[in-house]
Amino acid sequence: MRELTEKASVGIYLVQDGVFKYVNPKLAEIFGYTVEELIDKKGPKELVLPEDWPCVEENIRKQISGEVETIRYNFRGIRKDGEIIHVEVYDTAIIYRGRPSIVGILIDITAQVRAEERLKHINAVLYGIREVNQLITRERDRNRLLKGICDALVETRGYYHVWIALMDESGKLVTNVEAGLGKAFQPLIKQLEHGVLPVCGGLALSQAEVVVIQDQRTRCGNCPLVEKCCDKGTMAIRLEHEGKVYGLMSVSIPTRMVMDEEEQVLFEAVSKDIALALHDIELDEERRRAENALRESEERFRTLAEKALVGVYIFQDNRFRYVNPALAKIFGYRPEEIVDKLGPVDLTHPDDRHMVIENIRRRLTGEIEAAHYTFRGIRKDGSIIYCEAIGRRIEYHGRPAIMGTLMDITDRKRAERELRDAYRRLQRAYEELKALDKMKRNLIANVSHELRTPLTIIKSAVELAIEETDPDRRNKFLGMAIDAIARQTLVIDNLIEAARMERGQREFNITDVNIADVIKQVSDEFKSMAIKSEIKIEVNVNKNLPIVRADQDKLRYVLRNLISNAIKFNKPGGSVRITAEKRKDMVEVCVSDTGIGIPKEEQARIFEPFYQVDSSLTKQYSGAGLGLAIVKEIVEGHGGKVTVESEIDKGSTFCFTLPIKGKG
Ligand code: ADP
C-alpha cells in the first residue's frame, strides 16, 4: 500500500491538527518541497494562496465536523518558489490514531487551468479584434478610431491596458490614446511629449517584430507605468504600413501569456490592421484635402472670374466651356448663350479667323505655352470690336484646353487712332508753322526789298528824266519809272489783298465781264516790261467768248499776277502766250510761258501764301510769294479752279476758269 502511494502520480496526504502527517513524494514535488520538509512541519495553510485559504479552511472544517464525508474542490496553491499553481483535491474525513484527520488526493491542474484561461483570453482577444475591425470599417476619425480600438481591446478583457502613440516623421508626438490606465498614463504622456520613449516603445520603433517584456521590474527602467504593470507582461509593436511607421502600440497582459506565440501573432495582426486603417484615413484626409483645395481654388477662380471686369474664358474642342459675365457682355451675349454652343471662331471677324485658329493650334500642340494677341471680334449684333486676348494652355478635365482673359480694346484702338491722327496733324501744322515762320521772316526782308527796289528805280528814272533834254530819252526814263510804279503797285495791291483775305473779307463785286477786253487791257500794261525783258507777249482770245460773271478788278489782279510771273520767270527771247476759250459752262483762261518751269513736287505748294520755290534772300527773282495765293483765292471765290502744268526749263502754263453768265 505504502509502495503504491509512494509511486502514485497524484499527490496523497494526510492532515491532522493542521499539519501534514503524511505526504507522498508526488505531493511534495507538486509544491516544490521535499517530503521531509512537509511532514510534521507544514500544514495546508502554508501551501494555499491566502486569498483561497478561507474557502479551503471552511471545507476542512466541514469534514472534521462530520458535516460532509468526502469533498472535492479546487484552489490555488503556492509552491516553495512562490509560483502559484492550480490544484484539485478529493478529501475524505477519517479517524487516524483516534483523532479526526483528512486524507486526500491532490492533482496539479495548473496546465489545464492555464489552457482554459488561455483559451478564454484568446477568445477575448479575438473578440476584441473583431470589435477593432468593425471600428476600422466604420470610423473615419483617427482619434475616435484609436480610442475605440483601445477601449475594445481592454473592455473585452483581452488586455489590461492599451496605449497608442502616433508620431510624425521627426518623431514628434502627434496624438496619444489609452484605455485601462486613466490618470496613470499622464506621466508617460509628458515623457512622450518630450520625445522620451519607454523601453518597450524604443524597442518597438527599432524592430518590425513584436517586443515582448516579461519582467518589467528589471527591464523597464523608470517607465512611469511599471508600478501599474508589475505583475503583468508587456507587448509593444510599431504601427507600420508599407514601410511607413505611424507610431506604436503597447499593451499589458498576464505575464505568462506574453511568450505565447499565438498571442503575439494576434497582437501583430491587430497592429497591422490599425496601421492599414491609419494609412486609409491618411489617404482619405489627403483626398479630402485635395478635394477641398480643388473646390476652394475653383470657388476662388469662379468668384474672381465672375466679378472680374475683364473677360475670362476656357475653351476646349472648339467650344467655350466657361465664360464669365464680362466676356459674354463684351460680345453682347448672356454666358449661357456661349457656353457649349459657340467657339472662338464664332466670335472672330472672318479676316482674323486664320490668325486666331493658328494661335490656338500652336498652344494646343504645345508649340507655345501662351499667346498674347489682338484680333477683331464680332458681337451678337454684328458690330465689330477690337479685342486683346492673353491665353495659355491648361489641363481641363484631364485634357488640353485654353484659358485666358480678354479685353475689349475698341475704345483704346479708337483713341490710339485719333491720337495718331492728331499727332500727324500736329506734325503737319508744326511743319507748316515752321515753313510759315521762315516765310514770314523772309517776307519782311522781301517786302521791304520789293518796295524799295522800284522806288529807287522810280527816283533815279524821274531824276534822269528831269535832267534830260532829249524827249526820246526822257520818255524812256519816264517809261522805266512807270514800269517800276506798276510793279510796286502790284506788290502793294497784293499785300492789301492778302491782308483782306487774312481778315476773311471776301466780298466780290460781281458784274458781267467781257473777258477778252480785260485780257487785252492787262496784257497791254505789261508791254513795255516785256520789251525790256526781251519777251514776246501773244494774246490768242476767241472773238465770240461768252460774257462771264466776275469781279472785274479782282480779275485784273489774277491776270496781272499770272502775266507778271510769266514774264518774271521767263528767259530772254522767250514768250508769254495768253489764251481764253469756252469750256462747257466755263471760260478757261491760260497764261503760258517758256520760262524756268516749276519742279513737280513744288507745284501744289506755290499756291500757299508766301511760298516761293526759291525763297532765299539771294534769290534771283523778285516777289513776296503772295500772288498765286491771291489768284487761287479769287478764282475759287468765283466758283472756278486754278491749275498749273509745268516742266523744268520748258515753261509753265497756269489756267483758271470762270463761270459763264447764266450757267452754273
Ligand atoms: P512771287 O511771284 O511773288 O514769288 P507768287 O505767289 O506769284 O509769288 O508765286 C509763287 C512762286 O511760284 C514763285 O516765287 C515762283 O517760285 C513760282 N512761280 C509762279 N509762277 C511761275 C512761273 N510762271 N514760272 C516759274 N515759277 C513760277
XYZ file of C-alpha atoms and ligand atoms in Angstrom:
691
model
C 0.000 0.000 0.000
C 2.727 2.354 1.001
C 4.604 1.468 -2.152
C 1.520 2.302 -4.147
C 1.177 5.764 -2.623
C 4.933 6.394 -2.889
C 4.794 5.713 -6.647
C 1.435 7.364 -7.303
C 1.288 10.105 -9.949
C -1.123 12.131 -7.832
C -0.372 13.839 -4.551
C -1.560 11.979 -1.461
C -1.605 13.427 2.021
C -2.901 13.090 5.497
C -3.614 16.155 7.627
C -4.255 16.196 11.317
C -4.418 19.248 13.542
C -3.470 21.481 10.652
C -0.191 19.684 9.971
C 0.756 17.112 7.322
C 1.183 13.727 8.954
C 1.920 12.106 5.644
C 2.644 13.306 2.117
C 3.775 11.172 -0.751
C 6.727 12.318 -2.906
C 4.402 13.485 -5.720
C 2.646 15.937 -3.459
C 5.946 17.293 -2.178
C 7.088 17.605 -5.799
C 3.906 19.487 -6.854
C 4.668 22.120 -4.234
C 8.435 22.089 -4.779
C 9.375 20.712 -1.375
C 10.886 17.504 -0.104
C 8.705 15.077 1.836
C 10.721 15.765 4.949
C 10.183 19.496 4.675
C 6.452 18.989 4.848
C 5.715 16.112 7.263
C 5.137 17.405 10.755
C 6.460 20.750 9.673
C 3.918 22.397 7.408
C 0.189 22.339 7.086
C -2.300 23.135 4.286
C -2.449 26.804 5.258
C 1.137 27.287 4.195
C 0.523 25.771 0.770
C -2.709 27.592 -0.060
C -2.832 31.019 -1.646
C -4.024 33.323 1.177
C -6.976 34.505 -0.941
C -8.179 30.925 -1.267
C -7.468 29.867 2.337
C -10.849 30.834 3.818
C -12.563 28.559 1.365
C -10.145 25.683 1.996
C -10.377 26.161 5.750
C -14.174 26.044 5.587
C -14.058 22.787 3.613
C -11.689 21.248 6.187
C -13.955 22.385 8.998
C -16.979 20.781 7.303
C -15.262 17.416 7.110
C -13.748 17.404 10.559
C -17.138 18.261 11.965
C -18.665 15.397 10.019
C -20.951 17.687 8.005
C -19.658 16.093 4.872
C -17.689 12.928 4.444
C -15.884 13.496 1.236
C -15.439 16.674 -0.719
C -13.921 17.691 -3.962
C -12.744 21.238 -4.678
C -10.134 23.417 -6.350
C -7.886 26.058 -5.002
C -4.709 27.901 -5.832
C -1.570 26.799 -4.093
C 1.799 28.411 -3.585
C 4.887 26.483 -4.420
C 8.046 26.813 -2.417
C 9.444 29.017 -5.182
C 6.389 31.291 -4.943
C 4.760 30.165 -8.129
C 1.025 29.836 -7.980
C -0.433 26.546 -9.079
C -3.920 25.262 -9.558
C -4.863 22.086 -7.769
C -7.874 19.890 -7.310
C -8.376 17.836 -4.173
C -10.582 14.902 -3.130
C -10.716 14.886 0.664
C -12.154 12.276 2.944
C -12.513 12.636 6.730
C -11.092 9.699 8.721
C -10.117 8.941 12.237
C -6.369 8.494 12.416
C -4.929 7.232 15.640
C -8.212 8.035 17.322
C -8.346 11.609 16.115
C -10.185 13.232 13.179
C -7.984 13.640 10.202
C -8.285 14.217 6.483
C -6.771 12.117 3.792
C -6.891 13.347 0.267
C -5.665 13.138 -3.233
C -4.320 16.279 -4.892
C -3.936 16.752 -8.609
C -1.960 19.537 -10.188
C -4.398 21.022 -12.712
C -2.344 24.114 -13.420
C -1.715 23.213 -17.038
C -5.344 22.521 -17.604
C -6.487 25.728 -15.905
C -3.912 27.716 -17.782
C -5.020 26.197 -21.059
C -8.551 27.144 -20.241
C -7.509 30.604 -19.173
C -5.511 30.987 -22.323
C -8.417 29.854 -24.405
C -10.599 32.337 -22.641
C -8.035 35.015 -23.131
C -7.507 34.231 -26.792
C -11.244 34.284 -27.257
C -11.386 37.636 -25.563
C -8.596 38.910 -27.776
C -10.302 37.588 -30.891
C -13.495 39.193 -29.798
C -11.535 42.401 -29.263
C -10.017 42.103 -32.728
C -13.453 41.672 -34.217
C -14.562 44.812 -32.454
C -11.450 46.554 -33.680
C -12.116 45.520 -37.250
C -15.681 46.676 -37.050
C -14.461 50.001 -35.772
C -11.892 50.268 -38.536
C -14.517 49.846 -41.206
C -16.912 52.374 -39.765
C -14.844 55.057 -38.024
C -13.090 57.608 -40.243
C -11.943 59.939 -37.496
C -8.440 58.970 -36.484
C -8.589 59.831 -32.796
C -12.017 58.349 -32.264
C -10.860 55.219 -34.042
C -7.752 54.810 -31.905
C -9.662 55.435 -28.704
C -12.311 52.957 -29.782
C -9.641 50.360 -30.505
C -8.008 50.790 -27.094
C -11.371 50.576 -25.370
C -12.375 47.490 -27.321
C -9.131 45.685 -26.535
C -9.471 46.450 -22.848
C -13.224 46.028 -22.466
C -13.098 42.512 -23.804
C -10.532 41.922 -21.004
C -8.090 40.663 -23.547
C -5.585 43.234 -22.356
C -5.268 45.010 -19.029
C -4.428 48.250 -20.700
C -3.513 49.561 -24.114
C -1.899 52.761 -25.233
C -1.162 54.062 -28.693
C 1.089 56.983 -29.571
C 1.382 58.384 -33.084
C 4.490 60.241 -34.110
C 5.332 62.300 -37.179
C 8.425 61.737 -39.293
C 10.587 63.785 -36.960
C 9.441 61.658 -34.028
C 7.231 64.376 -32.569
C 4.184 63.120 -30.722
C 1.108 63.698 -32.834
C -1.536 62.094 -30.712
C -1.957 59.537 -27.954
C -4.812 57.467 -26.590
C -5.141 54.841 -23.903
C -7.596 52.591 -22.209
C -7.310 50.959 -18.805
C -4.752 53.446 -17.484
C -6.581 56.677 -16.833
C -4.566 59.132 -14.753
C -1.648 56.694 -14.586
C -0.986 57.472 -18.247
C -0.345 61.210 -17.655
C 3.360 60.955 -16.687
C 4.049 58.853 -19.758
C 2.357 61.452 -21.991
C 4.686 64.063 -20.516
C 7.654 61.873 -21.413
C 6.350 61.199 -24.907
C 5.806 64.899 -25.446
C 9.453 65.430 -24.654
C 10.405 62.747 -27.118
C 11.338 60.232 -24.435
C 10.111 56.745 -25.240
C 9.630 53.962 -22.697
C 11.815 50.897 -23.183
C 9.066 48.929 -24.945
C 8.390 51.868 -27.276
C 12.024 52.415 -28.164
C 12.437 48.742 -28.979
C 9.212 48.612 -30.956
C 10.243 51.514 -33.173
C 13.556 49.866 -33.941
C 12.235 46.458 -34.981
C 9.433 45.016 -37.029
C 8.636 42.158 -34.661
C 6.585 42.236 -31.510
C 8.541 43.408 -28.469
C 7.931 41.168 -25.516
C 8.792 42.146 -21.969
C 8.165 39.547 -19.309
C 9.982 41.031 -16.406
C 9.109 44.664 -16.261
C 10.828 45.355 -12.988
C 14.262 44.626 -14.324
C 13.733 45.675 -17.918
C 11.520 48.731 -17.913
C 13.795 51.094 -16.024
C 11.887 54.072 -14.767
C 8.876 53.761 -17.039
C 6.021 55.517 -15.237
C 3.816 52.511 -15.872
C 5.998 49.953 -14.075
C 4.136 50.187 -10.786
C 0.882 49.529 -12.504
C 2.188 46.633 -14.546
C 4.487 44.866 -12.187
C 2.659 41.562 -12.318
C 1.982 41.815 -15.990
C 3.841 41.371 -19.199
C 4.112 43.873 -21.988
C 3.855 43.581 -25.727
C 4.662 46.508 -27.950
C 4.830 46.926 -31.707
C 5.237 49.702 -34.187
C 2.250 50.615 -36.353
C 3.664 50.198 -39.815
C 2.143 50.035 -43.251
C 4.109 49.764 -46.484
C 7.270 50.977 -44.810
C 5.672 53.962 -43.143
C 5.702 53.970 -39.351
C 2.779 55.819 -37.836
C 3.650 55.242 -34.180
C 3.442 52.416 -31.690
C 1.048 50.420 -29.576
C 1.817 48.885 -26.243
C -0.386 46.547 -24.221
C -0.093 44.742 -20.965
C -1.293 41.183 -20.499
C -0.865 38.405 -17.940
C 2.860 37.724 -17.681
C 2.558 34.073 -18.571
C 0.868 34.938 -21.842
C 3.433 37.243 -23.266
C 5.532 34.389 -24.532
C 2.600 32.765 -26.245
C 3.271 32.815 -29.946
C -0.359 32.837 -30.880
C -0.889 35.801 -28.626
C 1.926 37.642 -30.360
C 0.644 36.793 -33.806
C -2.778 38.137 -32.895
C -1.249 41.269 -31.453
C 0.780 41.805 -34.591
C -2.309 41.278 -36.739
C -4.184 43.939 -34.789
C -1.290 46.340 -35.199
C -1.261 45.723 -38.954
C -4.983 46.367 -39.162
C -4.591 49.594 -37.216
C -1.698 50.739 -39.409
C -3.733 49.961 -42.523
C -6.637 51.936 -41.097
C -4.308 54.853 -40.341
C -2.984 54.654 -43.877
C -6.548 54.664 -45.217
C -7.504 57.605 -43.081
C -4.393 59.416 -44.221
C -5.313 58.746 -47.845
C -8.832 59.874 -47.097
C -7.565 63.036 -45.495
C -5.229 63.673 -48.377
C -8.041 63.115 -50.846
C -10.332 65.344 -48.843
C -7.630 67.984 -48.602
C -7.025 67.777 -52.333
C -10.754 67.907 -52.992
C -11.113 70.853 -50.658
C -8.161 72.597 -52.222
C -9.654 71.985 -55.644
C -13.070 73.149 -54.562
C -11.585 76.188 -52.903
C -9.449 77.035 -55.872
C -12.425 76.506 -58.160
C -14.526 78.729 -55.929
C -11.799 81.327 -55.849
C -11.478 81.140 -59.614
C -15.222 81.424 -60.033
C -15.606 84.395 -57.694
C -12.644 86.066 -59.269
C -13.843 85.358 -62.760
C -17.474 86.219 -62.072
C -16.505 89.562 -60.582
C -13.673 90.308 -63.000
C -14.003 93.293 -65.263
C -12.052 91.573 -67.999
C -13.452 88.660 -69.938
C -12.369 85.220 -68.736
C -12.814 82.056 -70.766
C -11.926 78.404 -71.005
C -12.373 76.567 -74.244
C -11.790 73.039 -75.354
C -12.641 71.180 -78.567
C -13.536 74.475 -80.238
C -16.283 75.215 -77.736
C -16.275 77.582 -74.809
C -16.581 75.558 -71.602
C -16.667 78.604 -69.373
C -17.089 82.312 -69.934
C -17.588 84.911 -67.240
C -20.334 87.536 -67.433
C -17.837 90.193 -68.506
C -16.788 88.176 -71.565
C -20.366 87.477 -72.558
C -21.159 91.173 -72.183
C -18.225 92.226 -74.356
C -19.735 90.183 -77.176
C -23.334 91.130 -76.357
C -24.438 87.659 -75.230
C -25.509 86.011 -72.000
C -22.961 83.407 -70.759
C -25.367 80.529 -71.360
C -25.714 81.546 -74.999
C -21.990 80.990 -75.454
C -21.004 78.099 -73.165
C -21.035 74.745 -75.011
C -22.663 76.441 -78.001
C -20.111 78.787 -79.545
C -16.403 78.545 -80.176
C -13.693 81.188 -80.540
C -14.148 81.229 -84.302
C -17.788 82.273 -83.963
C -16.748 85.417 -82.126
C -13.925 86.308 -84.526
C -14.032 88.524 -87.599
C -13.576 86.367 -90.747
C -10.374 88.197 -91.691
C -8.764 87.359 -88.337
C -10.012 83.775 -88.018
C -6.987 82.254 -89.632
C -4.662 84.017 -87.203
C -6.782 83.090 -84.191
C -7.062 79.433 -85.228
C -3.323 79.277 -85.770
C -2.683 80.744 -82.331
C -4.968 78.154 -80.765
C -3.358 75.318 -82.678
C 0.145 76.309 -81.653
C -0.816 76.396 -78.000
C -2.733 73.140 -78.056
C 0.116 71.310 -79.749
C 2.469 72.721 -77.141
C 4.493 74.669 -79.694
C 3.972 77.698 -77.492
C 2.745 77.907 -73.924
C 0.845 81.177 -74.077
C -0.173 83.771 -76.632
C -0.919 87.447 -76.396
C -2.574 88.984 -79.412
C -5.236 91.344 -80.675
C -7.974 90.499 -83.126
C -11.267 91.832 -84.364
C -14.291 90.255 -82.749
C -17.894 90.157 -83.874
C -20.614 90.950 -81.374
C -24.017 89.334 -81.375
C -25.449 92.422 -83.128
C -22.808 92.071 -85.860
C -20.774 95.093 -84.811
C -17.012 94.758 -84.854
C -14.856 95.261 -81.784
C -11.141 95.106 -81.162
C -10.098 92.529 -78.591
C -6.884 91.787 -76.797
C -6.527 88.212 -75.593
C -3.967 86.515 -73.403
C -4.452 82.778 -73.187
C -2.436 79.810 -72.088
C -2.690 76.091 -72.356
C -4.154 74.285 -69.340
C -5.416 70.840 -68.442
C -9.174 70.906 -68.124
C -10.864 67.694 -67.033
C -7.653 65.914 -67.903
C -7.378 67.184 -71.446
C -5.684 70.196 -73.070
C -7.709 73.366 -73.140
C -7.043 77.078 -73.283
C -7.820 79.516 -70.570
C -7.397 83.223 -70.879
C -8.543 86.733 -70.395
C -9.941 89.062 -72.986
C -10.387 92.798 -73.073
C -12.429 95.000 -75.351
C -9.863 97.480 -76.612
C -12.084 99.125 -79.214
C -12.069 102.431 -77.363
C -8.363 102.199 -76.856
C -7.847 101.451 -80.543
C -10.022 104.390 -81.499
C -8.196 106.644 -79.075
C -4.912 105.349 -80.434
C -6.011 106.087 -83.978
C -7.250 109.522 -83.022
C -4.058 110.179 -81.185
C -2.059 109.079 -84.190
C -4.136 111.302 -86.473
C -3.868 114.191 -84.066
C -0.150 113.641 -83.877
C 0.102 113.612 -87.628
C -1.978 116.772 -87.874
C 0.127 118.375 -85.214
C 3.265 117.351 -87.029
C 1.935 118.825 -90.236
C 0.846 122.004 -88.505
C 4.255 122.229 -86.934
C 5.959 121.795 -90.273
C 3.665 124.392 -91.789
C 4.255 126.721 -88.925
C 7.962 126.259 -89.307
C 7.715 126.978 -93.015
C 5.385 129.868 -92.379
C 7.692 131.280 -89.823
C 10.575 131.057 -92.233
C 8.473 132.595 -94.965
C 7.288 135.367 -92.724
C 10.830 136.164 -91.763
C 11.661 136.263 -95.454
C 8.573 138.304 -96.173
C 9.732 141.284 -94.173
C 13.007 141.258 -95.993
C 11.220 140.536 -99.275
C 8.533 143.151 -98.962
C 10.928 145.891 -97.956
C 13.162 144.870 -100.823
C 10.212 144.696 -103.217
C 9.075 148.146 -102.208
C 12.453 149.763 -102.094
C 13.845 148.499 -105.426
C 11.124 150.013 -107.610
C 11.277 153.201 -105.540
C 14.998 153.546 -106.208
C 14.353 152.950 -109.898
C 11.498 155.454 -109.921
C 13.599 158.051 -108.099
C 16.598 157.789 -110.370
C 14.478 157.462 -113.548
C 12.485 160.592 -112.638
C 15.688 162.487 -111.724
C 17.238 161.493 -115.027
C 14.065 162.475 -116.914
C 14.071 165.901 -115.288
C 17.651 166.476 -116.319
C 17.147 165.013 -119.794
C 16.539 167.415 -122.635
C 16.211 164.796 -125.338
C 12.491 163.955 -125.468
C 13.029 160.315 -126.580
C 15.473 159.593 -123.831
C 13.260 161.425 -121.326
C 10.299 159.287 -122.355
C 12.457 156.200 -121.937
C 13.306 157.242 -118.366
C 9.688 158.049 -117.641
C 8.655 154.659 -119.081
C 11.107 152.984 -116.708
C 9.552 154.889 -113.837
C 6.054 153.872 -114.912
C 7.059 150.154 -115.102
C 8.568 150.347 -111.679
C 5.471 152.023 -110.360
C 3.344 149.264 -111.934
C 5.468 146.618 -110.245
C 5.271 148.364 -106.959
C 1.542 148.831 -107.339
C 1.184 145.087 -107.857
C 3.196 144.326 -104.744
C 1.193 146.795 -102.687
C -2.100 145.575 -104.176
C -1.129 142.007 -103.332
C -0.259 142.972 -99.779
C -3.569 144.765 -99.348
C -5.459 141.860 -100.913
C -3.622 139.344 -98.732
C -4.384 141.373 -95.628
C -8.028 141.494 -96.657
C -8.051 137.753 -97.223
C -6.431 137.223 -93.878
C -9.253 139.127 -92.243
C -11.730 136.895 -94.048
C -13.122 139.672 -96.204
C -14.071 138.067 -99.446
C -16.541 140.411 -100.988
C -16.777 140.325 -104.741
C -18.367 142.976 -106.811
C -19.768 140.654 -109.462
C -20.765 142.102 -112.805
C -20.956 140.911 -116.416
C -17.440 140.970 -117.722
C -16.143 140.750 -121.235
C -13.080 138.742 -120.517
C -11.422 139.402 -123.873
C -11.389 143.116 -123.103
C -9.872 142.609 -119.657
C -7.154 140.333 -121.037
C -6.333 142.906 -123.692
C -6.117 145.757 -121.198
C -3.984 143.896 -118.655
C -1.578 142.441 -121.228
C -1.093 145.960 -122.581
C 0.032 147.053 -119.112
C 2.993 144.688 -119.460
C 4.006 145.676 -122.928
C 6.975 147.864 -122.085
C 8.148 145.492 -119.328
C 8.044 142.636 -121.825
C 10.031 144.553 -124.384
C 12.666 145.358 -121.768
C 12.838 141.729 -120.725
C 13.006 140.689 -124.364
C 9.816 138.721 -124.040
C 7.119 138.471 -126.641
C 3.519 138.594 -125.416
C 0.985 136.802 -127.575
C -2.738 137.074 -126.925
C -4.967 134.493 -128.535
C -8.551 135.017 -127.448
C -11.636 133.675 -129.191
C -13.677 136.586 -130.509
C -17.024 135.044 -129.502
C -16.201 134.374 -125.908
C -19.281 134.453 -123.766
C -19.701 137.023 -121.030
C -18.566 135.829 -117.604
C -19.779 136.816 -114.175
C -16.870 138.211 -112.195
C -15.418 140.987 -110.095
C -13.595 142.896 -112.808
C -10.931 144.456 -110.538
C -10.147 141.104 -108.970
C -9.986 139.509 -112.385
C -7.359 142.068 -113.313
C -5.358 141.045 -110.254
C -5.461 137.470 -111.346
C -4.265 138.270 -114.808
C -1.661 140.734 -113.624
C -0.145 138.194 -111.277
C -0.077 135.409 -113.820
C 1.342 137.590 -116.607
C 3.840 139.228 -114.276
C 5.079 135.762 -113.188
C 5.165 134.555 -116.801
C 7.487 137.414 -117.672
C 9.484 137.311 -114.455
C 10.286 133.586 -114.575
C 10.903 133.624 -118.320
C 14.178 133.698 -120.196
C 15.311 136.429 -122.543
C 13.911 135.721 -126.020
C 11.073 133.742 -124.531
C 7.403 134.288 -124.928
C 4.175 134.592 -122.981
C 1.004 133.318 -124.525
C -2.440 134.200 -123.224
C -5.450 132.207 -124.420
C -9.114 132.162 -123.492
C -11.651 129.560 -124.559
C -15.105 128.357 -123.661
C -15.152 125.007 -121.907
C -18.598 123.673 -121.064
C -20.119 126.174 -118.602
C -16.850 127.932 -118.063
C -14.401 130.161 -119.785
C -10.836 128.965 -119.365
C -8.018 131.482 -119.437
C -4.429 130.201 -119.674
C -1.130 132.036 -119.365
C 1.808 130.005 -120.709
C 5.436 130.887 -120.636
C 8.648 129.414 -121.931
C 10.461 130.049 -118.660
C 12.291 128.119 -115.984
C 9.370 125.845 -115.039
C 8.412 124.566 -111.600
C 9.571 121.253 -110.081
C 6.709 118.694 -109.843
C 6.866 118.447 -106.067
C 6.561 122.204 -105.652
C 3.588 122.668 -107.931
C 0.946 122.175 -105.257
C 2.661 124.375 -102.750
C 3.184 127.508 -104.851
C -0.452 128.441 -104.211
C 0.238 128.738 -100.495
C 0.749 132.281 -99.208
C 4.411 133.313 -99.071
C 5.553 130.130 -100.738
C 8.313 130.552 -103.243
C 10.327 127.843 -104.939
C 13.385 129.879 -104.108
C 12.720 131.920 -101.027
C 16.303 132.675 -100.112
C 17.439 136.197 -99.712
C 19.870 135.646 -102.522
C 17.041 134.616 -104.839
C 17.163 135.711 -108.375
C 13.518 136.678 -108.757
C 11.665 139.439 -107.011
C 8.267 138.962 -105.373
C 6.691 138.361 -101.961
C 5.168 134.956 -102.668
C 1.591 136.174 -102.309
C 0.475 136.420 -105.945
C -0.647 132.839 -106.605
C -2.298 132.505 -103.199
C -4.454 135.522 -104.052
C -5.108 134.155 -107.549
C -6.369 130.871 -106.122
C -8.498 132.604 -103.513
C -10.131 134.898 -106.067
C -10.723 132.201 -108.702
C -12.191 129.763 -106.228
C -14.271 132.597 -104.745
C -15.835 132.862 -108.193
C -16.529 129.152 -108.349
C -13.645 128.462 -110.697
C -10.397 126.476 -110.487
C -6.698 127.230 -110.994
C -4.358 124.613 -112.373
C -0.735 124.529 -113.287
C 1.220 122.386 -115.684
C 4.908 122.875 -115.837
C 8.140 121.320 -116.926
C 11.541 122.380 -115.704
C 13.347 124.589 -118.250
C 10.491 124.289 -120.739
C 7.918 126.581 -119.164
C 4.682 126.700 -117.234
C 1.013 127.075 -118.043
C -1.357 128.484 -115.453
C -5.065 128.156 -116.289
C -8.138 129.355 -114.446
C -11.827 129.061 -115.149
C -14.711 131.441 -114.564
C -18.418 130.664 -114.796
C -20.273 131.835 -117.877
C -23.163 134.170 -117.260
C -26.494 132.401 -116.790
C -24.888 128.963 -116.204
C -23.825 127.139 -113.117
P 6.048 135.683 -106.288
O 5.980 135.621 -107.787
O 5.789 136.999 -105.741
O 7.221 134.975 -105.725
P 3.718 134.035 -106.471
O 2.752 133.579 -105.498
O 3.201 134.749 -107.646
O 4.800 134.877 -105.757
O 4.489 132.799 -106.983
C 4.964 131.896 -106.048
C 6.144 131.162 -106.590
O 5.733 130.298 -107.662
C 7.193 131.969 -107.199
O 8.064 132.508 -106.259
C 7.858 131.010 -108.156
O 8.795 130.264 -107.466
C 6.731 130.135 -108.627
N 6.135 130.607 -109.918
C 4.988 131.287 -110.101
N 4.749 131.461 -111.413
C 5.774 130.868 -112.069
C 6.092 130.715 -113.454
N 5.322 131.173 -114.402
N 7.257 130.065 -113.790
C 8.040 129.563 -112.795
N 7.800 129.695 -111.480
C 6.664 130.343 -111.126
